Amino acid sequence: MARKVIIAGNWKMNKNAAEGKALIEDLKAACGKCCCCEADVVVCPPFTTIGAVVEAVKGTAIKVGAQNIHWADNGAFTGEISGDMLKNAGVEYVIIGHSERRQYFGETDATVNARLKAALKYDLIPIVCVGELLDERESGKTEEVLTRQIKGGFADISAEDMAKTIVAYEPVWAIGTGKTATPDIAQAAHKHIRKEIAALFGEEVAEKVRIQYGGSMKASNARELVAQKDIDGGLIGGAALKAADFLDLIKEALGK
Ligand code: PGA
């Protein structure tokens, strides 16, 4: 069975509430004239913008995601956000373990695993990011790194939960740099990720799991990337910040 294309915009630390609402209004204005509903489309604004965006997407097929989730239900964790709070705010997806969190905020495979469990507990759809650094790629360690991130990040997860989880392969050297992995390089990594998921959770689950590519994906390269056998969509940074860019990218990813 074909996996449905999923395109998620990771707004990172961009767009206040008014700007986020304006971006959704621009997306809505073009909606209906395009094919974006054929994909699952998700936008992931910063926490303080979520409320305005949840309001603005009402009546559309666009879903809202968050960029992080804490593993505890509540408590003394200054600066963090809980699954309950996200669910209550109308969030349906959550990005976990983005490389910027791993690089700047001490995220590890163990914290990714704890956050993943919290997301599943609150019935949020997790988008778990994995990917190698430039020196890891250059020293031939890409597959080893991906295997370690998958084994650690997805430890003690049931096959049923894994099937709901989305994986984003984001080679760190391609994020925000303008350097995209070639379709062949990306496909090879995605194939490895699916193979590792199959080893842990079985072939049937691995065939269901959607694996997004992320790292300088844009309208001009989305078609070729998503055409690859194991690439099921994209996690988009820069090209998700303008409605026209985001919609063009979605159309290309759908092969339209
Ligand atoms: P980029 O970011 O598209 O700007 O490279 C992707 C991401 O970090 O999710």
GROMACS .gro file of C-alpha atoms and ligand atoms in nm:
model
  265
    1MET     CA    1   0.000   0.000   0.000
    2ALA     CA    2   0.135   0.342  -0.094
    3ARG     CA    3   0.234   0.567   0.193
    4LYS     CA    4   0.065   0.910   0.192
    5VAL     CA    5   0.306   1.197   0.133
    6ILE     CA    6   0.357   1.410   0.444
    7ILE     CA    7   0.505   1.759   0.428
    8ALA     CA    8   0.570   1.939   0.756
    9GLY     CA    9   0.691   2.295   0.790
   10ASN     CA   10   0.926   2.348   1.082
   11TRP     CA   11   0.907   2.721   1.146
   12LYS     CA   12   1.181   2.697   1.412
   13MET     CA   13   1.212   3.026   1.607
   14ASN     CA   14   1.034   3.230   1.338
   15LYS     CA   15   0.689   3.391   1.317
   16ASN     CA   16   0.514   3.559   1.607
   17ALA     CA   17   0.139   3.500   1.643
   18ALA     CA   18   0.038   3.772   1.395
   19GLU     CA   19   0.295   3.659   1.139
   20GLY     CA   20   0.196   3.294   1.182
   21LYS     CA   21  -0.170   3.378   1.130
   22ALA     CA   22  -0.083   3.580   0.818
   23LEU     CA   23   0.113   3.285   0.674
   24ILE     CA   24  -0.184   3.052   0.728
   25GLU     CA   25  -0.419   3.307   0.567
   26ASP     CA   26  -0.188   3.312   0.264
   27LEU     CA   27  -0.189   2.932   0.249
   28LYS     CA   28  -0.568   2.929   0.276
   29ALA     CA   29  -0.606   3.184  -0.002
   30ALA     CA   30  -0.424   2.949  -0.238
   31CYS     CA   31  -0.592   2.634  -0.102
   32GLY     CA   32  -0.863   2.493  -0.321
   33LYS     CA   33  -0.671   2.615  -0.624
   34CYS     CA   34  -0.405   2.354  -0.565
   35CYS     CA   35  -0.357   1.991  -0.476
   36CYS     CA   36  -0.208   2.033  -0.129
   37CYS     CA   37  -0.485   1.829   0.036
   38GLU     CA   38  -0.354   1.518  -0.140
   39ALA     CA   39  -0.065   1.528   0.106
   40ASP     CA   40  -0.076   1.545   0.484
   41VAL     CA   41   0.028   1.904   0.549
   42VAL     CA   42   0.153   2.007   0.894
   43VAL     CA   43   0.289   2.337   1.024
   44CYS     CA   44   0.501   2.353   1.338
   45PRO     CA   45   0.511   2.707   1.483
   46PRO     CA   46   0.685   2.821   1.800
   47PHE     CA   47   0.482   2.762   2.120
   48THR     CA   48   0.346   3.117   2.156
   49THR     CA   49   0.223   3.113   1.795
   50ILE     CA   50   0.042   2.779   1.825
   51GLY     CA   51  -0.287   2.925   1.958
   52ALA     CA   52  -0.325   3.171   1.670
   53VAL     CA   53  -0.234   2.906   1.413
   54VAL     CA   54  -0.473   2.645   1.555
   55GLU     CA   55  -0.750   2.906   1.522
   56ALA     CA   56  -0.643   3.004   1.171
   57VAL     CA   57  -0.633   2.648   1.029
   58LYS     CA   58  -0.986   2.564   1.148
   59GLY     CA   59  -1.194   2.433   0.857
   60THR     CA   60  -0.885   2.335   0.656
   61ALA     CA   61  -0.692   2.009   0.629
   62ILE     CA   62  -0.375   2.171   0.765
   63LYS     CA   63  -0.260   2.019   1.095
   64VAL     CA   64  -0.054   2.183   1.365
   65GLY     CA   65   0.258   2.044   1.526
   66ALA     CA   66   0.491   2.158   1.804
   67GLN     CA   67   0.871   2.159   1.801
   68ASN     CA   68   0.934   1.988   2.133
   69ILE     CA   69   0.762   1.805   2.421
   70HIS     CA   70   0.880   1.722   2.771
   71TRP     CA   71   0.860   1.367   2.906
   72ALA     CA   72   0.689   1.461   3.234
   73ASP     CA   73   0.317   1.534   3.268
   74ASN     CA   74   0.393   1.859   3.453
   75GLY     CA   75   0.625   1.989   3.724
   76ALA     CA   76   0.942   2.187   3.787
   77PHE     CA   77   1.090   2.191   3.436
   78THR     CA   78   1.138   2.560   3.358
   79GLY     CA   79   1.114   2.639   2.989
   80GLU     CA   80   0.961   2.305   2.889
   81ILE     CA   81   0.614   2.209   2.766
   82SER     CA   82   0.405   1.899   2.837
   83GLY     CA   83   0.204   1.668   2.617
   84ASP     CA   84  -0.109   1.766   2.805
   85MET     CA   85  -0.047   2.135   2.730
   86LEU     CA   86   0.012   2.065   2.361
   87LYS     CA   87  -0.292   1.842   2.328
   88ASN     CA   88  -0.501   2.102   2.505
   89ALA     CA   89  -0.379   2.370   2.265
   90GLY     CA   90  -0.501   2.171   1.964
   91VAL     CA   91  -0.164   2.031   1.857
   92GLU     CA   92  -0.164   1.695   1.672
   93TYR     CA   93   0.202   1.641   1.578
   94VAL     CA   94   0.532   1.702   1.755
   95ILE     CA   95   0.889   1.718   1.626
   96ILE     CA   96   1.131   1.532   1.855
   97GLY     CA   97   1.511   1.527   1.854
   98HIS     CA   98   1.571   1.785   1.583
   99SER     CA   99   1.945   1.821   1.522
  100GLU     CA  100   1.933   2.179   1.654
  101ARG     CA  101   1.798   2.041   1.983
  102ARG     CA  102   2.070   1.774   1.982
  103GLN     CA  103   2.341   2.029   1.896
  104TYR     CA  104   2.247   2.327   2.113
  105PHE     CA  105   2.029   2.187   2.392
  106GLY     CA  106   2.192   1.860   2.489
  107GLU     CA  107   1.927   1.631   2.340
  108THR     CA  108   2.042   1.267   2.338
  109ASP     CA  109   1.893   0.944   2.211
  110ALA     CA  110   1.774   0.878   2.568
  111THR     CA  111   1.588   1.211   2.596
  112VAL     CA  112   1.448   1.159   2.246
  113ASN     CA  113   1.314   0.824   2.363
  114ALA     CA  114   1.158   0.978   2.676
  115ARG     CA  115   0.994   1.257   2.474
  116LEU     CA  116   0.870   1.006   2.216
  117LYS     CA  117   0.698   0.805   2.488
  118ALA     CA  118   0.529   1.120   2.619
  119ALA     CA  119   0.407   1.211   2.270
  120LEU     CA  120   0.258   0.864   2.224
  121LYS     CA  121   0.099   0.877   2.569
  122TYR     CA  122  -0.081   1.198   2.474
  123ASP     CA  123  -0.179   1.065   2.133
  124LEU     CA  124   0.036   1.316   1.948
  125ILE     CA  125   0.196   1.199   1.622
  126PRO     CA  126   0.572   1.211   1.671
  127ILE     CA  127   0.813   1.322   1.400
  128VAL     CA  128   1.146   1.186   1.523
  129CYS     CA  129   1.456   1.334   1.362
  130VAL     CA  130   1.773   1.141   1.293
  131GLY     CA  131   2.077   1.228   1.085
  132GLU     CA  132   2.454   1.235   1.073
  133LEU     CA  133   2.700   1.522   1.109
  134LEU     CA  134   2.932   1.611   0.821
  135ASP     CA  135   3.239   1.449   0.978
  136GLU     CA  136   3.039   1.135   1.053
  137ARG     CA  137   2.943   1.112   0.685
  138GLU     CA  138   3.296   1.185   0.571
  139SER     CA  139   3.438   0.917   0.796
  140GLY     CA  140   3.191   0.658   0.663
  141LYS     CA  141   2.985   0.640   0.983
  142THR     CA  142   2.644   0.747   0.848
  143GLU     CA  143   2.475   0.407   0.881
  144GLU     CA  144   2.629   0.341   1.221
  145VAL     CA  145   2.502   0.678   1.350
  146LEU     CA  146   2.152   0.621   1.210
  147THR     CA  147   2.137   0.273   1.362
  148ARG     CA  148   2.243   0.408   1.701
  149GLN     CA  149   1.985   0.689   1.688
  150ILE     CA  150   1.710   0.446   1.586
  151LYS     CA  151   1.793   0.183   1.848
  152GLY     CA  152   1.821   0.444   2.124
  153GLY     CA  153   1.538   0.671   2.015
  154PHE     CA  154   1.287   0.391   1.958
  155ALA     CA  155   1.377   0.170   2.254
  156ASP     CA  156   1.081   0.003   2.430
  157ILE     CA  157   0.826   0.131   2.178
  158SER     CA  158   0.552  -0.111   2.070
  159ALA     CA  159   0.521  -0.209   1.705
  160GLU     CA  160   0.177  -0.048   1.701
  161ASP     CA  161   0.318   0.285   1.825
  162MET     CA  162   0.611   0.265   1.585
  163ALA     CA  163   0.372   0.230   1.292
  164LYS     CA  164   0.217   0.568   1.387
  165THR     CA  165   0.553   0.738   1.425
  166ILE     CA  166   0.708   0.947   1.150
  167VAL     CA  167   1.083   0.952   1.105
  168ALA     CA  168   1.265   1.250   0.954
  169TYR     CA  169   1.607   1.183   0.802
  170GLU     CA  170   1.791   1.512   0.824
  171PRO     CA  171   2.161   1.501   0.739
  172VAL     CA  172   2.290   1.779   0.963
  173TRP     CA  173   2.524   1.911   0.691
  174ALA     CA  174   2.223   1.980   0.468
  175ILE     CA  175   2.013   2.177   0.718
  176GLY     CA  176   1.988   2.546   0.638
  177THR     CA  177   2.306   2.524   0.431
  178GLY     CA  178   2.154   2.508   0.084
  179LYS     CA  179   2.332   2.172   0.039
  180THR     CA  180   2.073   1.905  -0.028
  181ALA     CA  181   2.158   1.538  -0.018
  182THR     CA  182   2.132   1.402  -0.371
  183PRO     CA  183   1.829   1.178  -0.423
  184ASP     CA  184   2.063   0.878  -0.430
  185ILE     CA  185   2.236   0.970  -0.103
  186ALA     CA  186   1.902   1.042   0.066
  187GLN     CA  187   1.743   0.722  -0.067
  188ALA     CA  188   2.034   0.512   0.060
  189ALA     CA  189   1.993   0.658   0.410
  190HIS     CA  190   1.615   0.614   0.403
  191LYS     CA  191   1.655   0.253   0.291
  192HIS     CA  192   1.892   0.190   0.580
  193ILE     CA  193   1.648   0.350   0.827
  194ARG     CA  194   1.362   0.133   0.697
  195LYS     CA  195   1.582  -0.177   0.720
  196GLU     CA  196   1.666  -0.099   1.083
  197ILE     CA  197   1.300  -0.038   1.166
  198ALA     CA  198   1.217  -0.374   1.003
  199ALA     CA  199   1.484  -0.545   1.215
  200LEU     CA  200   1.334  -0.400   1.534
  201PHE     CA  201   0.961  -0.398   1.459
  202GLY     CA  202   0.908  -0.627   1.158
  203GLU     CA  203   0.865  -0.575   0.786
  204GLU     CA  204   0.497  -0.485   0.805
  205VAL     CA  205   0.559  -0.195   1.043
  206ALA     CA  206   0.862  -0.078   0.845
  207GLU     CA  207   0.650  -0.063   0.528
  208LYS     CA  208   0.396   0.157   0.707
  209VAL     CA  209   0.635   0.407   0.866
  210ARG     CA  210   0.667   0.731   0.673
  211ILE     CA  211   1.019   0.866   0.645
  212GLN     CA  212   1.056   1.233   0.556
  213TYR     CA  213   1.367   1.392   0.414
  214GLY     CA  214   1.480   1.724   0.563
  215GLY     CA  215   1.767   1.955   0.477
  216SER     CA  216   1.737   2.237   0.223
  217MET     CA  217   1.436   2.076   0.056
  218LYS     CA  218   1.265   2.323  -0.177
  219ALA     CA  219   1.035   2.327  -0.479
  220SER     CA  220   1.325   2.270  -0.716
  221ASN     CA  221   1.441   1.942  -0.557
  222ALA     CA  222   1.128   1.809  -0.383
  223ARG     CA  223   0.997   1.615  -0.682
  224GLU     CA  224   1.312   1.412  -0.735
  225LEU     CA  225   1.359   1.345  -0.364
  226VAL     CA  226   1.002   1.232  -0.293
  227ALA     CA  227   1.007   1.018  -0.609
  228GLN     CA  228   1.257   0.790  -0.433
  229LYS     CA  229   1.116   0.461  -0.310
  230ASP     CA  230   1.174   0.521   0.060
  231ILE     CA  231   1.121   0.900   0.077
  232ASP     CA  232   0.766   0.979   0.185
  233GLY     CA  233   0.772   1.356   0.222
  234GLY     CA  234   0.972   1.634   0.376
  235LEU     CA  235   1.043   1.827   0.693
  236ILE     CA  236   1.093   2.179   0.567
  237GLY     CA  237   1.265   2.472   0.734
  238GLY     CA  238   1.342   2.778   0.522
  239ALA     CA  239   1.104   2.693   0.238
  240ALA     CA  240   0.810   2.669   0.481
  241LEU     CA  241   0.823   3.035   0.582
  242LYS     CA  242   0.652   3.175   0.272
  243ALA     CA  243   0.315   3.040   0.156
  244ALA     CA  244   0.407   3.042  -0.214
  245ASP     CA  245   0.733   2.851  -0.156
  246PHE     CA  246   0.564   2.598   0.070
  247LEU     CA  247   0.275   2.534  -0.171
  248ASP     CA  248   0.508   2.505  -0.471
  249LEU     CA  249   0.714   2.254  -0.278
  250ILE     CA  250   0.405   2.049  -0.187
  251LYS     CA  251   0.292   2.040  -0.551
  252GLU     CA  252   0.635   1.925  -0.666
  253ALA     CA  253   0.651   1.662  -0.391
  254LEU     CA  254   0.318   1.529  -0.516
  255GLY     CA  255   0.461   1.518  -0.868
  256LYS     CA  256   0.205   1.771  -1.002
  257PGA     P1  257   1.597   2.362   0.612
  257PGA     O1  258   1.564   2.301   0.755
  257PGA     O2  259   1.488   2.318   0.519
  257PGA     O3  260   1.599   2.512   0.632
  257PGA     O4  261   1.730   2.310   0.571
  257PGA     C1  262   1.512   2.172   0.768
  257PGA     C2  263   1.494   2.138   0.914
  257PGA     O5  264   1.581   2.173   0.994
  257PGA     O6  265   1.394   2.075   0.954
   0.00000   0.00000   0.00000
